[in-house]
MMTF fields as JSON, N, C-alpha, C and O atoms, coordinates in Angstrom:
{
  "mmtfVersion": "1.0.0",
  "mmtfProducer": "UNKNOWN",
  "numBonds": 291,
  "numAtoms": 292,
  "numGroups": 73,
  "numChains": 1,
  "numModels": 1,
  "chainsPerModel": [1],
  "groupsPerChain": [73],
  "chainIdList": ["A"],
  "bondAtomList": [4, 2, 8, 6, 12, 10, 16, 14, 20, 18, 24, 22, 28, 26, 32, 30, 36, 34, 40, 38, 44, 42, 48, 46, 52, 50, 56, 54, 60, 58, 64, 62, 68, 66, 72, 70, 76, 74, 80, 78, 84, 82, 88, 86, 92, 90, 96, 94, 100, 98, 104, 102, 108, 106, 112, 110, 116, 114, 120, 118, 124, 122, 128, 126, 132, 130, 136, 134, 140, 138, 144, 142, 148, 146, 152, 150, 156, 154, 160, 158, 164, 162, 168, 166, 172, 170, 176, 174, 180, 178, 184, 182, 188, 186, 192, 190, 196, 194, 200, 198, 204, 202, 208, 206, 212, 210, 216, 214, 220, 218, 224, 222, 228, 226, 232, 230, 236, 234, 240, 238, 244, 242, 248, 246, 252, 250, 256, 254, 260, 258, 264, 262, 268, 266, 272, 270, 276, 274, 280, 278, 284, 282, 288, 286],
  "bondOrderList": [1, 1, 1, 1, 1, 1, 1, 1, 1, 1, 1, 1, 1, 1, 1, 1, 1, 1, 1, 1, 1, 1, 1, 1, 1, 1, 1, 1, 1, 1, 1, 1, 1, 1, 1, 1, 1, 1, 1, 1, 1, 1, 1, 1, 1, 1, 1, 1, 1, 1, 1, 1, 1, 1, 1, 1, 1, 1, 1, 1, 1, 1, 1, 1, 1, 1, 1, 1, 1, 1, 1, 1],
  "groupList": [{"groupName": "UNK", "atomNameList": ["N", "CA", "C", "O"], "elementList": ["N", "C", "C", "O"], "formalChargeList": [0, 0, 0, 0], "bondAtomList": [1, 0, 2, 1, 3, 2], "bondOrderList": [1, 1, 2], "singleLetterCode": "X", "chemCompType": "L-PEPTIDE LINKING"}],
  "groupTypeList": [0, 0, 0, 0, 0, 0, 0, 0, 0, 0, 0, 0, 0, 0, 0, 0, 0, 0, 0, 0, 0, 0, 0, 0, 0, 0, 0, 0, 0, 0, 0, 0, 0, 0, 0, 0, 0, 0, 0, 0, 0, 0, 0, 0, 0, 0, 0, 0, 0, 0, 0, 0, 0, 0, 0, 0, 0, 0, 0, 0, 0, 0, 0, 0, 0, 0, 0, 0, 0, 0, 0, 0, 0],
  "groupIdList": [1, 2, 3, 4, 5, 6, 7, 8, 9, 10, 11, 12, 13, 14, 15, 16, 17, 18, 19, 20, 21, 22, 23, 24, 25, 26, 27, 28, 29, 30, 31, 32, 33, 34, 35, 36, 37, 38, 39, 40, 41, 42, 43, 44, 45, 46, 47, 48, 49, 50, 51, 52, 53, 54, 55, 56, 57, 58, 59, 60, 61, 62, 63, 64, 65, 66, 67, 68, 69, 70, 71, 72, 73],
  "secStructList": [7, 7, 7, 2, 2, 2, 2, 2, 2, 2, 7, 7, 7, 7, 7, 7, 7, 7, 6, 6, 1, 7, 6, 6, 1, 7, 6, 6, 2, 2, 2, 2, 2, 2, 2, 2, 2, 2, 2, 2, 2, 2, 2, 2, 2, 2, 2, 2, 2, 2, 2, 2, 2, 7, 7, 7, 5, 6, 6, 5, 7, 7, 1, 1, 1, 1, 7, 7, 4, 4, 4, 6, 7],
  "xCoordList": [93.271, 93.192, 91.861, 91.381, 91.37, 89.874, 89.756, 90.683, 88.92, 89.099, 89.009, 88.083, 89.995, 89.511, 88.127, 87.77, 87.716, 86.355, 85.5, 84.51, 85.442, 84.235, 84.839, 84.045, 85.725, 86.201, 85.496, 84.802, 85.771, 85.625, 83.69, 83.002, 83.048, 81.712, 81.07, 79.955, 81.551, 80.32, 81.415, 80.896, 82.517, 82.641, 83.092, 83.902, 82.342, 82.906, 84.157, 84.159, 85.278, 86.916, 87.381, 87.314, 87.822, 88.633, 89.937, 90.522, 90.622, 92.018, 92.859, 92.485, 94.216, 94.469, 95.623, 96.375, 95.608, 96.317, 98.078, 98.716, 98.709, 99.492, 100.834, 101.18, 101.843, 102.598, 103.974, 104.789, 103.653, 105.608, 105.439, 106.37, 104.445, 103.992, 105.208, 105.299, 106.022, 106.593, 105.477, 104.317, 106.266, 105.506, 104.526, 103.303, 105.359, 104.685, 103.398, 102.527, 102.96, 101.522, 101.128, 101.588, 99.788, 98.544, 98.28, 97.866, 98.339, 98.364, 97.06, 97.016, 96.219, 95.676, 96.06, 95.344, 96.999, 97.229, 97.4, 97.066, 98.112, 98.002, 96.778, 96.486, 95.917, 94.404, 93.831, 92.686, 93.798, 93.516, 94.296, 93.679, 95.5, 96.292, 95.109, 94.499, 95.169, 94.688, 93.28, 92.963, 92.552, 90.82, 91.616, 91.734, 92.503, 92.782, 93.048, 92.434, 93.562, 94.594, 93.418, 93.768, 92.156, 91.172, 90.263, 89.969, 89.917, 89.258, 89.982, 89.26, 91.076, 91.525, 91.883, 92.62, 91.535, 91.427, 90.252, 90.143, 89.171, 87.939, 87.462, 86.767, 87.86, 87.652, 88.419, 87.791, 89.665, 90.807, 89.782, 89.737, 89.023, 88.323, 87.321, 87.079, 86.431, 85.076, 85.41, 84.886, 86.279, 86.876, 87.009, 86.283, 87.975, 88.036, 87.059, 87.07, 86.215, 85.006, 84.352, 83.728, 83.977, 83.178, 84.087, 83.493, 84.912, 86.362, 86.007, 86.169, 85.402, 86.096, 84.566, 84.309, 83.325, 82.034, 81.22, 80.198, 81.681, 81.509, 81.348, 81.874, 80.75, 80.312, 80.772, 80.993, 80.8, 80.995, 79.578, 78.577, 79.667, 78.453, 79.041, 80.127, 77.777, 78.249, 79.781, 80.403, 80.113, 81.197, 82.6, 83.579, 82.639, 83.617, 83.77, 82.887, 84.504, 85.099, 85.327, 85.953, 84.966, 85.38, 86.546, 87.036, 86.866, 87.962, 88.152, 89.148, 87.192, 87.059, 86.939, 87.217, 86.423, 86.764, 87.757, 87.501, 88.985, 89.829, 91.007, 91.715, 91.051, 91.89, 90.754, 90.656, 90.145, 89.647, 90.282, 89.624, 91.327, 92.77, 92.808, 93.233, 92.418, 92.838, 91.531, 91.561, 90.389, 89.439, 88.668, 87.523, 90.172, 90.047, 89.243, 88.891, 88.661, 87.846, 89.309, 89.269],
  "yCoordList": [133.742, 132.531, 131.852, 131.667, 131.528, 130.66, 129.582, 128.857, 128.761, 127.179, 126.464, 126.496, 125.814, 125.201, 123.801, 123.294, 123.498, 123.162, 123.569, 122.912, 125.337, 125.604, 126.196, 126.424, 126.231, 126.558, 125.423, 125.555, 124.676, 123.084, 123.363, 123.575, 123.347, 123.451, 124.157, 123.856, 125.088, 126.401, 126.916, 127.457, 126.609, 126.813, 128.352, 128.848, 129.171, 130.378, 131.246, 132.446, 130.353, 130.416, 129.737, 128.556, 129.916, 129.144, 129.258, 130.341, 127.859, 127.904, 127.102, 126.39, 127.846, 127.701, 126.412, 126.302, 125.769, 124.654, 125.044, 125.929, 123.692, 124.379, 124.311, 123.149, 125.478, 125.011, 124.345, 123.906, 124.582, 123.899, 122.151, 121.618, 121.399, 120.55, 119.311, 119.468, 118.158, 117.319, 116.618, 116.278, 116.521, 116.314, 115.2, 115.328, 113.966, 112.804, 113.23, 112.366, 114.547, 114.703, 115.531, 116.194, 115.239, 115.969, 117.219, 117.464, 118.345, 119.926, 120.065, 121.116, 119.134, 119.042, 118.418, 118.441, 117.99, 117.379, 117.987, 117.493, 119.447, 120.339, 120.304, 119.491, 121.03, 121.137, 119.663, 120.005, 118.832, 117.52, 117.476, 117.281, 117.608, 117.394, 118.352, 117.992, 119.856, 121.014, 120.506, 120.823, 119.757, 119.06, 118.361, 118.793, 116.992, 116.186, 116.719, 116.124, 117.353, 117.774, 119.072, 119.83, 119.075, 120.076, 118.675, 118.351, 117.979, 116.804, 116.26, 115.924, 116.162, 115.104, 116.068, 115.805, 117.395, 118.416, 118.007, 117.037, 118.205, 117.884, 116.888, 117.126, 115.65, 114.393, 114.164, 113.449, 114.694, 115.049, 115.511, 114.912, 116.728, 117.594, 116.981, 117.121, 116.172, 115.228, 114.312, 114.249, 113.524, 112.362, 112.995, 112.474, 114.237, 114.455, 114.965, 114.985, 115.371, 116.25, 115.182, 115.396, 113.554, 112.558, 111.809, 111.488, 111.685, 111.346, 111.778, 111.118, 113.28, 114.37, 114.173, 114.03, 114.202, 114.266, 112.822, 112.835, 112.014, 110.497, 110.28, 111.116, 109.356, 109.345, 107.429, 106.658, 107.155, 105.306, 104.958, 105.655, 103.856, 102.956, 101.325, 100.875, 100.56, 98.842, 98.786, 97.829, 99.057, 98.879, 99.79, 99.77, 100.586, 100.381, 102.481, 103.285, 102.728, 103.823, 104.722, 104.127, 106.003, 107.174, 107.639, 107.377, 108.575, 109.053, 110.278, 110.975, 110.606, 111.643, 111.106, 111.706, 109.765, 109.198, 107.862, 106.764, 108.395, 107.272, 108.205, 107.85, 109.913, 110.669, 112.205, 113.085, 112.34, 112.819, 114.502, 115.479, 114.576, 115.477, 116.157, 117.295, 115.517, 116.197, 117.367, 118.176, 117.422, 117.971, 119.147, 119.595, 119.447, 119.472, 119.442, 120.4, 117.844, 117.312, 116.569, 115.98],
  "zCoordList": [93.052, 92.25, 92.54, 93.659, 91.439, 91.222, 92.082, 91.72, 93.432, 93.543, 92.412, 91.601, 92.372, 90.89, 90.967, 89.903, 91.838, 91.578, 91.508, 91.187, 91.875, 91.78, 89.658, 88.745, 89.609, 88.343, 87.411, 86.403, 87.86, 86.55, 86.937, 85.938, 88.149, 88.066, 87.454, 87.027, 87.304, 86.903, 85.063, 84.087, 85.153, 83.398, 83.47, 82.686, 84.712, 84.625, 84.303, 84.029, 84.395, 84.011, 83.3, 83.64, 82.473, 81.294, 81.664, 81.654, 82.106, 82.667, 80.971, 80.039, 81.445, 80.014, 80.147, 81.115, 79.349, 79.609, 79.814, 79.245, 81.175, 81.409, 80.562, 80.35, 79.917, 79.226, 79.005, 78.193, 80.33, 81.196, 81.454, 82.059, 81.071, 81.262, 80.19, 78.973, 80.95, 79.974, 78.834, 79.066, 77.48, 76.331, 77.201, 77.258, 77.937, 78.109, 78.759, 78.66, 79.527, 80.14, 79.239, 78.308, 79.958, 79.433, 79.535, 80.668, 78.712, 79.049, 80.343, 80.982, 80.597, 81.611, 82.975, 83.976, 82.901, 84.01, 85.242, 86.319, 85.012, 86.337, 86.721, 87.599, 86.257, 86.694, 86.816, 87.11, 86.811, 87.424, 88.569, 89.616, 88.633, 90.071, 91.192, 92.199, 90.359, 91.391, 92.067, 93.213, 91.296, 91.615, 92.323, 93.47, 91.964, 93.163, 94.722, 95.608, 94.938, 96.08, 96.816, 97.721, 96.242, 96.944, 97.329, 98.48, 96.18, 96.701, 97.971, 98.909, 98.074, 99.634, 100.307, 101.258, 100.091, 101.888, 101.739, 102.489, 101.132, 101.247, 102.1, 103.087, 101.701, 101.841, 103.373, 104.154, 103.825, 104.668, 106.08, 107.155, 105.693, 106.732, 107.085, 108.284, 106.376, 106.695, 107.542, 108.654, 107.149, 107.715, 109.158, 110.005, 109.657, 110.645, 111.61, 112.841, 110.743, 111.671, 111.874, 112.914, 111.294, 111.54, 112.873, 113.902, 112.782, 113.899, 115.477, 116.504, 115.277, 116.389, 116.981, 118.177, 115.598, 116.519, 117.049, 117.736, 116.731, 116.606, 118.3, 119.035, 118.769, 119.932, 120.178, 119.244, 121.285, 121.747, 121.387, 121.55, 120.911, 120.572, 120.729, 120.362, 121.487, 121.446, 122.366, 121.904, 122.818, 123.722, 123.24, 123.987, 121.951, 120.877, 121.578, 121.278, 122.093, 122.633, 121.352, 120.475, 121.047, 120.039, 120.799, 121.897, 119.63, 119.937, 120.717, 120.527, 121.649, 122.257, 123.864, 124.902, 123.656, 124.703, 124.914, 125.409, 124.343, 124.261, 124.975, 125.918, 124.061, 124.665, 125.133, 124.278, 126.206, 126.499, 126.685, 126.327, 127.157, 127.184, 126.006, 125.804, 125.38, 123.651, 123.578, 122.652, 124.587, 124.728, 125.541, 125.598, 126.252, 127.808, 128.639, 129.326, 128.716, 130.049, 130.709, 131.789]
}
């Protein structure tokens, strides 16, 4: 199966709208969900890698040195 962002970027796949979809949505709405839910691993994994590499500054302890254990120092 295609990521579907790199799907919607490059045009290369034509996903076909989905047909099990209630009248009230949008035959697009799956594929909007599928962009959503890659966007917030996306967004999910940054957040954490900025979290994990983040260092104390001004008195204000990171999180690597709050639980150091989690690191094994």
């Amino acid at each position: 199966v295609e990521h579907p962002v790199i799907v919607l970027a490059t045009g290369a796949v034509e996903v076909p709208p989905a047909t099990d979809a209630p009248a009230a949505f949008s035959p697009e709405t799956r594929l909007a969900t599928e962009v959503g839910i890659a966007a917030a691993d996306c967004l999910a994994q940054a957040v954490l890698g900025g979290v994990l590499a983040a260092e104390s500054i001004a008195g204000i302890p990171s999180y690597r040195d709050v639980l150091p254990g989690a690191f094994g120092r």
